[in-house]
CSV table of C-alpha atoms in Angstrom, one decimal:
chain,number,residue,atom,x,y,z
X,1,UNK,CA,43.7,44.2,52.3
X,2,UNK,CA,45.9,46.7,54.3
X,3,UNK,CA,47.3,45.8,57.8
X,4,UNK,CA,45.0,47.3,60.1
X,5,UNK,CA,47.2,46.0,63.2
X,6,UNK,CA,48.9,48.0,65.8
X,7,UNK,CA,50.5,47.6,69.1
X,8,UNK,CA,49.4,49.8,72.4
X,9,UNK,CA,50.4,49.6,76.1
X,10,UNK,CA,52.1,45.9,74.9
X,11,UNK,CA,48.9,44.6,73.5
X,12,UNK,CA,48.1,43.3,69.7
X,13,UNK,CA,45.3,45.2,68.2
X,14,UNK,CA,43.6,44.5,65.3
X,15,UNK,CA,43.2,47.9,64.6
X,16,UNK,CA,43.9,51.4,65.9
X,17,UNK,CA,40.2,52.6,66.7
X,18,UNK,CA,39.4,52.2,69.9
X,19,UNK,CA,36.5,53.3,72.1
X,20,UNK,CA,37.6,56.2,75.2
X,21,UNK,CA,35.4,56.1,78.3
X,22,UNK,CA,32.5,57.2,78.5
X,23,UNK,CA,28.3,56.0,79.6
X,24,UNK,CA,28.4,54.0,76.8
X,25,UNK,CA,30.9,51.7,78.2
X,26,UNK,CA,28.7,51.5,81.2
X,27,UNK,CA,26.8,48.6,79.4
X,28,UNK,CA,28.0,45.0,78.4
X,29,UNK,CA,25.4,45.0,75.6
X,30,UNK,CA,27.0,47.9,74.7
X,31,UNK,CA,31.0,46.3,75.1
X,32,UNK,CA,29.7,43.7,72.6
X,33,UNK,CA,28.4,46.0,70.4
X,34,UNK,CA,32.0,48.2,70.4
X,35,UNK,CA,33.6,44.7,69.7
X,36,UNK,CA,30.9,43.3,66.9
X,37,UNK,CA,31.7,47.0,65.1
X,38,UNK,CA,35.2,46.4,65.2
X,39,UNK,CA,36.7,48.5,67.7
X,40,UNK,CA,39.8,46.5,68.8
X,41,UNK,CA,39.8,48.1,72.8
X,42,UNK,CA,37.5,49.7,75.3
X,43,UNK,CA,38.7,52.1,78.1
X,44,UNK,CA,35.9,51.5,80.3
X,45,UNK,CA,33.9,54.8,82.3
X,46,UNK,CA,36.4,55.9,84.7
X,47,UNK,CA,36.0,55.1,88.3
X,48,UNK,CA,36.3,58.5,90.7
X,49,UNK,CA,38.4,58.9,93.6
X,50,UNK,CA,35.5,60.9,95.0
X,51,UNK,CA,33.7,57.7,94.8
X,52,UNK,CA,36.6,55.8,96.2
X,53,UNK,CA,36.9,58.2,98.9
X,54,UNK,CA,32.9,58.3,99.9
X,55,UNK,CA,32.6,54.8,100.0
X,56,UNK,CA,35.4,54.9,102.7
X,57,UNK,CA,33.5,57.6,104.6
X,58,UNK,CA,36.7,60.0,104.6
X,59,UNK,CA,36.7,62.8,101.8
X,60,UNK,CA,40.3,64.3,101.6
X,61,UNK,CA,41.1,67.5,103.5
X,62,UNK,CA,42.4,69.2,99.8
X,63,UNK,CA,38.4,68.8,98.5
X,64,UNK,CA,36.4,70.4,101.1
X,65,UNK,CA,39.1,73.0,102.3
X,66,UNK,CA,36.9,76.1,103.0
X,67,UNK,CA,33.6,74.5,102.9
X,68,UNK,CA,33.0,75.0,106.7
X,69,UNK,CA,32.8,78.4,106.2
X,70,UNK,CA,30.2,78.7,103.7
X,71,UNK,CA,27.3,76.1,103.8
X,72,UNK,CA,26.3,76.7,100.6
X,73,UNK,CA,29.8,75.6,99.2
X,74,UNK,CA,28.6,71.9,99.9
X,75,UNK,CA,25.9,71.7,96.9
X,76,UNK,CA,29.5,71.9,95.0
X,77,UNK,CA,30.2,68.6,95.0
X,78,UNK,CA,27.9,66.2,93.5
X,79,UNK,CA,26.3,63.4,95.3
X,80,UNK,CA,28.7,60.6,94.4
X,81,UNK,CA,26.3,58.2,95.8
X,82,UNK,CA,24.1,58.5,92.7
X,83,UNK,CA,26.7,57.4,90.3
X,84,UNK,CA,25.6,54.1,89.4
X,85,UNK,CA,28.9,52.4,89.9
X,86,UNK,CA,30.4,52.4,93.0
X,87,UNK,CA,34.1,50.8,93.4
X,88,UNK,CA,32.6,47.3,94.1
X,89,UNK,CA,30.7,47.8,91.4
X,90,UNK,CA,32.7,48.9,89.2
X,91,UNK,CA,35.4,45.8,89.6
X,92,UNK,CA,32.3,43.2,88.9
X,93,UNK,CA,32.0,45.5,85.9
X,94,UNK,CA,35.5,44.5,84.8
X,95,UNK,CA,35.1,40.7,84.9
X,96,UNK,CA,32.0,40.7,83.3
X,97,UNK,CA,33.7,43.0,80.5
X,98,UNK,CA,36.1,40.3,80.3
X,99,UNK,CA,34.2,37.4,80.3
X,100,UNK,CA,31.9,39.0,77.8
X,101,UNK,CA,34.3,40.0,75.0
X,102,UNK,CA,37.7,39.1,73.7
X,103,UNK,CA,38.9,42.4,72.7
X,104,UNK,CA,41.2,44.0,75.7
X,105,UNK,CA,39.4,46.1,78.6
X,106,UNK,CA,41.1,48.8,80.1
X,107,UNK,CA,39.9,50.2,83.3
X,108,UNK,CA,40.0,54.3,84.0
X,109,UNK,CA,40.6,55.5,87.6
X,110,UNK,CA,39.9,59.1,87.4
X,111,UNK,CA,41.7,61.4,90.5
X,112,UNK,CA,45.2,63.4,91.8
X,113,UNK,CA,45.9,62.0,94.8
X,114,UNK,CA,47.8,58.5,95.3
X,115,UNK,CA,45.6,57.4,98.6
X,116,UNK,CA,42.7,54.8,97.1
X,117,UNK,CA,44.2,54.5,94.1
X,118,UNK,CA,47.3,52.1,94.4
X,119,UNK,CA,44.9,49.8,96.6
X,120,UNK,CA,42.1,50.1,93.3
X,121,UNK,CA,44.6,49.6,90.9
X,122,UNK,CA,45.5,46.6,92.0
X,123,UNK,CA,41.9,45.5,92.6
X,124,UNK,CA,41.5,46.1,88.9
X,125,UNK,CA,44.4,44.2,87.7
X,126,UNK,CA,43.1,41.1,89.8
X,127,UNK,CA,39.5,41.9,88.6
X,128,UNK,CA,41.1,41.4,84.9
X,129,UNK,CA,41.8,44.7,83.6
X,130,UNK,CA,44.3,44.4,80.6
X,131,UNK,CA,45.7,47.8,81.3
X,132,UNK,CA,45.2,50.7,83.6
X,133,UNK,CA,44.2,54.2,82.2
X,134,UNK,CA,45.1,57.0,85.2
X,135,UNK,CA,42.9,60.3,84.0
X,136,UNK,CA,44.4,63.0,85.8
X,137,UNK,CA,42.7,65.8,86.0
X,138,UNK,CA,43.7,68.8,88.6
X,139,UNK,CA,42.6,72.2,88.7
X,140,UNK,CA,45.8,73.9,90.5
X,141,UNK,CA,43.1,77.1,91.8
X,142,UNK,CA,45.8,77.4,95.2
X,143,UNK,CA,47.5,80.3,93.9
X,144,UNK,CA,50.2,79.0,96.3
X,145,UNK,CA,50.8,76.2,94.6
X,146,UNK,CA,53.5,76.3,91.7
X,147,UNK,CA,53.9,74.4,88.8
X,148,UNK,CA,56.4,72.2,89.9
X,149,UNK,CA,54.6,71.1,92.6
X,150,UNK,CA,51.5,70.0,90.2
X,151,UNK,CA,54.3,68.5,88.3
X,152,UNK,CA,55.5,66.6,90.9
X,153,UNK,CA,52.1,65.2,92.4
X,154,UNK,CA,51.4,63.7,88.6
X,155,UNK,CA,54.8,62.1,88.2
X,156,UNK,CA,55.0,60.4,91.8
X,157,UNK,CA,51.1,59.3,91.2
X,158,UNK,CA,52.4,57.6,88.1
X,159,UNK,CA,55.8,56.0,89.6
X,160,UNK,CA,53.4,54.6,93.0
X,161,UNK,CA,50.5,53.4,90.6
X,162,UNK,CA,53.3,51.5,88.6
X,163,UNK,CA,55.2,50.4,91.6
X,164,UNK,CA,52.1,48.8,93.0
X,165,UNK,CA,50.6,46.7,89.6
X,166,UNK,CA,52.1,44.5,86.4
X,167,UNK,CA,49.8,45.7,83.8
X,168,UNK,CA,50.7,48.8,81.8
X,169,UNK,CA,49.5,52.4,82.8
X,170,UNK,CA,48.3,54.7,80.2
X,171,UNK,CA,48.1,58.8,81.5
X,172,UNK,CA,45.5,60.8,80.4
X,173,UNK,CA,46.3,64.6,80.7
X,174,UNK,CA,45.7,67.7,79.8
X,175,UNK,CA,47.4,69.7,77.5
X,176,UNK,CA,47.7,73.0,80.1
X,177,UNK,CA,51.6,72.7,81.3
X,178,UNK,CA,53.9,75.4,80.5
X,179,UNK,CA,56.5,73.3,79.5
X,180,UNK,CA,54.5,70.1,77.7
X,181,UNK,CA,57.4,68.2,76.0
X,182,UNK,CA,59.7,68.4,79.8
X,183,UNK,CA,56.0,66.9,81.3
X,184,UNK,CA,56.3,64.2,78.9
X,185,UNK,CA,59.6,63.6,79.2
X,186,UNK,CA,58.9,63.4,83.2
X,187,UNK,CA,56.1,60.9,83.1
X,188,UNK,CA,57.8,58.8,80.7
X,189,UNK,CA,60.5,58.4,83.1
X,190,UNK,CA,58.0,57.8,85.8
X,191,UNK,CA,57.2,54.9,83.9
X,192,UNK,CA,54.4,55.9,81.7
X,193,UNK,CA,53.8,53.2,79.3
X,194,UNK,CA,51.6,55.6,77.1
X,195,UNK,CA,50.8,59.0,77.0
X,196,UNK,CA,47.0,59.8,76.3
X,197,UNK,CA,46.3,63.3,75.0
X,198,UNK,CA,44.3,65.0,76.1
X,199,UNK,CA,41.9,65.0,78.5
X,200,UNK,CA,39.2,68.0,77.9
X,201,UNK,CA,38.4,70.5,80.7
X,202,UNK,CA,35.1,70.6,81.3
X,203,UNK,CA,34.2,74.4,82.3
X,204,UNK,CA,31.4,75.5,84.2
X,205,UNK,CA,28.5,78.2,82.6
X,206,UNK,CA,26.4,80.9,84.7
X,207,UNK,CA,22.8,81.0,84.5
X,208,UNK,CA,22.0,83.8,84.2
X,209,UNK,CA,18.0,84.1,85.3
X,210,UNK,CA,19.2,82.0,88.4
X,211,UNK,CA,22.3,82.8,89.1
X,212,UNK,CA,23.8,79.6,89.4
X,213,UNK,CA,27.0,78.0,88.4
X,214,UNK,CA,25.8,74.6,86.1
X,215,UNK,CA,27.6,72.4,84.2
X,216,UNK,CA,28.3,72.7,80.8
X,217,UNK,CA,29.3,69.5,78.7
X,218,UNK,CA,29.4,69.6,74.6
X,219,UNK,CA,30.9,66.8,72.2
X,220,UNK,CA,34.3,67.3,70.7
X,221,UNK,CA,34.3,68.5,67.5
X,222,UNK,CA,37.3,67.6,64.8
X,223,UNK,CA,39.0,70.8,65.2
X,224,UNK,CA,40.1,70.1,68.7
X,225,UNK,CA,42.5,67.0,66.9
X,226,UNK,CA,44.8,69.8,65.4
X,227,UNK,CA,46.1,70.3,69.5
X,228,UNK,CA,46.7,66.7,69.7
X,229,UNK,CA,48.3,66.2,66.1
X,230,UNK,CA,50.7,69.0,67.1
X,231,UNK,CA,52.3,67.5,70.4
X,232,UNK,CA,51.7,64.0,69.2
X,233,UNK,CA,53.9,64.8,66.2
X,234,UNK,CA,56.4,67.1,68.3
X,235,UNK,CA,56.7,63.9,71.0
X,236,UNK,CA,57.2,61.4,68.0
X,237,UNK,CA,60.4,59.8,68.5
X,238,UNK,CA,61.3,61.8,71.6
X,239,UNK,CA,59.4,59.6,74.5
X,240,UNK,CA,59.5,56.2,74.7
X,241,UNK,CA,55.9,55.8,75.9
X,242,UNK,CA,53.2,54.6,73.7
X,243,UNK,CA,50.9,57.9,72.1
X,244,UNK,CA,47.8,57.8,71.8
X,245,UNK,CA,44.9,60.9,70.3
X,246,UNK,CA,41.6,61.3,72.4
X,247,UNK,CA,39.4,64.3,71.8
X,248,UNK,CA,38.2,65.2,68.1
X,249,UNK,CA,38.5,61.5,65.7
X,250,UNK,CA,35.5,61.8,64.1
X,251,UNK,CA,36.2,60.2,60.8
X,252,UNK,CA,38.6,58.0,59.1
X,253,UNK,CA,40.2,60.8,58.1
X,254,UNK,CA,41.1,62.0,62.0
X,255,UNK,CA,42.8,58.6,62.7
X,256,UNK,CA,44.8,58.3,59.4
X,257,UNK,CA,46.2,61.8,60.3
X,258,UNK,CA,46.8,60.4,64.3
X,259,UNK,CA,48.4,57.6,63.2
X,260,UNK,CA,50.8,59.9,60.4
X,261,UNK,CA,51.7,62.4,63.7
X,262,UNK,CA,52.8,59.2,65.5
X,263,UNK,CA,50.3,57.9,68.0
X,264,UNK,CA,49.6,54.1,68.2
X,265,UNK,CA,45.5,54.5,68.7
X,266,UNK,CA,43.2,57.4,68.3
X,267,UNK,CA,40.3,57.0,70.5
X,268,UNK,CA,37.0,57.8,70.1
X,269,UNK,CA,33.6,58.6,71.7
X,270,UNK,CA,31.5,61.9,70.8
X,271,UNK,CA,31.7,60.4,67.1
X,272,UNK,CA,29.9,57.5,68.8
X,273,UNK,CA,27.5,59.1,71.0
X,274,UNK,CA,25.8,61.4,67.7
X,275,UNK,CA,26.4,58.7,65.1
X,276,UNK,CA,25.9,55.5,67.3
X,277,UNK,CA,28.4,52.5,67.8
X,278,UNK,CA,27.9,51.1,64.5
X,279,UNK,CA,30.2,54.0,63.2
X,280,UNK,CA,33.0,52.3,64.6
X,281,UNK,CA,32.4,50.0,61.3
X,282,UNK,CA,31.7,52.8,59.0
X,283,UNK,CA,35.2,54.8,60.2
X,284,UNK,CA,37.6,51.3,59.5
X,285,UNK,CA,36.1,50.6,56.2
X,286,UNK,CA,36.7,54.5,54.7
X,287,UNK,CA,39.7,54.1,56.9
X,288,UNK,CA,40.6,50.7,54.8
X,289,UNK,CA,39.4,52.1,51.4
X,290,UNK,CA,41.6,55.2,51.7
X,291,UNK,CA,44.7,52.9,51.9
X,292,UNK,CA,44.1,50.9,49.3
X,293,UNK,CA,43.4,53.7,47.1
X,294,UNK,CA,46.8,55.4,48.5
X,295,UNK,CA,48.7,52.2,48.4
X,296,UNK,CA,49.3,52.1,52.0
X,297,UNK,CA,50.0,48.4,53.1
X,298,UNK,CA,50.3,48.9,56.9
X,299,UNK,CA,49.2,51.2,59.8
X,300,UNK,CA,52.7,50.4,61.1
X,301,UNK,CA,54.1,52.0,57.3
X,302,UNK,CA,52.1,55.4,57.5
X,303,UNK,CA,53.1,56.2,61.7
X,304,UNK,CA,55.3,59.3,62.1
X,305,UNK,CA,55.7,60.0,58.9
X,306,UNK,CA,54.3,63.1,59.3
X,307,UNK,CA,55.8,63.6,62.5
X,308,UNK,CA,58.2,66.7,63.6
X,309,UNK,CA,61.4,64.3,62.8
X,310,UNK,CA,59.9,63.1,59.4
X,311,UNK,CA,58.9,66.4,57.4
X,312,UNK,CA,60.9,68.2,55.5
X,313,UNK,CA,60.1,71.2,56.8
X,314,UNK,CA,60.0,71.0,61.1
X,315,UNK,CA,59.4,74.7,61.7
X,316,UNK,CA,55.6,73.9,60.7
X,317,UNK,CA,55.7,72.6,64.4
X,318,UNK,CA,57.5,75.5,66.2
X,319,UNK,CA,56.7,79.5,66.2
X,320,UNK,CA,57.9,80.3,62.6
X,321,UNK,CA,54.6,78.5,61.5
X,322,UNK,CA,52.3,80.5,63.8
X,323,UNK,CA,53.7,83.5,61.7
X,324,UNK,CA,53.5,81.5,58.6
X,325,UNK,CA,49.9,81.3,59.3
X,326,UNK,CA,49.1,85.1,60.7
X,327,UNK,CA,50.9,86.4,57.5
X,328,UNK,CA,48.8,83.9,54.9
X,329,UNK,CA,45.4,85.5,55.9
X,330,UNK,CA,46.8,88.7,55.0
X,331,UNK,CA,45.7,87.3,51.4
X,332,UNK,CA,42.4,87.1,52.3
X,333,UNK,CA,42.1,90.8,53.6
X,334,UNK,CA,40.5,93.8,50.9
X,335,UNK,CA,40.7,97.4,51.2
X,336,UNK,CA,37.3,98.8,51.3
């Protein structure tokens, strides 16, 4: 039987599949279930600063800048009240997680701006989260505001967050810097224990017949893993922060090639919202029968060895393979 066991954000896993937030983590039934089908973590639903910030009755100035002049820009925001976790809620969500199951619970905090969060973070951590997952996400729309500044607000969040608590902090970004490898490098000197990539931008629709601006959410599909196999792979060996692959493991398949580019955990949830929990079990045993049939003793044998530092060929990683790849369809092209 191969070694399923890996190490993420200092903790021993019993395997590398582990379950990314989502509403199914909103559940302790459904925890237990995640832990019965052998997932070895869960990074619980995150926990918004808009919800941190309406439960203290004082929204930043940076989210409602402009409203007052156009009432209707209001509706924009949705009623945080609804969600069905506040921020008291939400730390009686961790202890029960943790009392509940023995695999490790990580809580999400989802905002930009340092304010709430150091004082939540820490509320976590005494609530019993195992580790801390910060999902940044910021839409930079001031066209005022430059680059480094975005930089800058990410990597002092980080550095405050980790000033202020003793478990490990795991970022979740996005993959839209102009210069992704100098990010990483940046946050992993803030103090990054891992590196999660990458968050997905959700992108608004127009109706059309109502002219309206709605929401528009659909499931990753495996193609989106190729975006994180590449910087995963090009970051192998280069950061000292823990990698791990959120957005399109689907299969086995998906995590054996995550682990190969060099990440510790590939983490998984659309998979689990078409297919149900139970393919948590179906994914480690075709992810067990394809190393015994490849002769693969360990998890810890196959990482980064498909990584930018391990292949014999590195340019498939850099710009000479994106015209590698524009001049093989030339093959497939007929003269009518």
């Amino acid at each position: 039987m191969p070694d399923l066991t890996t190490n993420y954000l200092g903790l021993a896993l019993k395997n590398p599949l582990v379950v990314s937030p989502s509403p199914l983590s909103e559940s302790i039934g459904n925890i237990l279930h995640m832990e019965d089908a052998g997932a070895s973590a869960v990074v619980l639903h995150s926990l918004f600063e808009e919800q941190i910030v309406v439960e203290s009755n004082a929204l930043d100035e940076y989210l409602t800048y402009g409203t007052e002049s156009f009432a209707e820009s209001l509706s924009y925001f949705p009623d945080l009240t609804s969600y069905k976790l506040g921020p008291d809620g939400y730390l009686e969500h961790i202890r029960r997680a943790k009392q509940a199951v023995n695999i490790p619970v990580i809580a999400s905090l989802n905002g930009v701006t340092t304010g709430g969060w150091i004082r939540y973070a820490k509320l976590m951590e005494e609530a019993g989260a195992d580790a801390l997952e910060l999902n940044i996400f910021y839409l930079a729309n001031d066209p005022e505001l430059t680059g480094e500044k975005v930089e800058e607000m990410y990597t002092s969040l980080v550095s405050h967050v980790k000033a202020s608590i003793r478990i490990p902090v795991a970022v979740k970004l996005g993959p839209y810097f102009s210069a992704m490898a100098s990010m990483a490098k940046k946050l992993d000197n803030a103090g990054a224990d891992a590196l999660v990539m990458f968050n997905r931008f959700y992108q608004p629709d127009i109706d059309l017949e109502n002219l309206e601006v709605t929401p528009n959410l659909h499931l990753s599909t495996p193609f989106e893993l190729l975006l994180r196999l590449h910087w995963v792979a090009t970051l192998c060996g280069q950061i000292k922060a823990d990698m791990a692959v959120t957005g399109g493991v689907h299969t086995a398949q998906d995590v054996l090639k995550s682990m190969m580019a060099g990440a510790k955990v590939a983490m998984m949830t659309s998979a689990l919202l078409k297919n149900g929990i139970d393919h948590v079990t179906t994914v480690l045993r075709d992810l067990t029968q394809w190393m015994e049939e490849h002769e693969y003793e360990s998890i810890a044998q196959m990482r980064g060895s498909m990584c930018r530092r391990s292949v014999a060929d590195p340019s498939a990683f850099s710009r000479a393979n994106y015209m590698k790849v524009l001049g093989s369809y030339i093959g497939r092209t007929t003269v009518q």
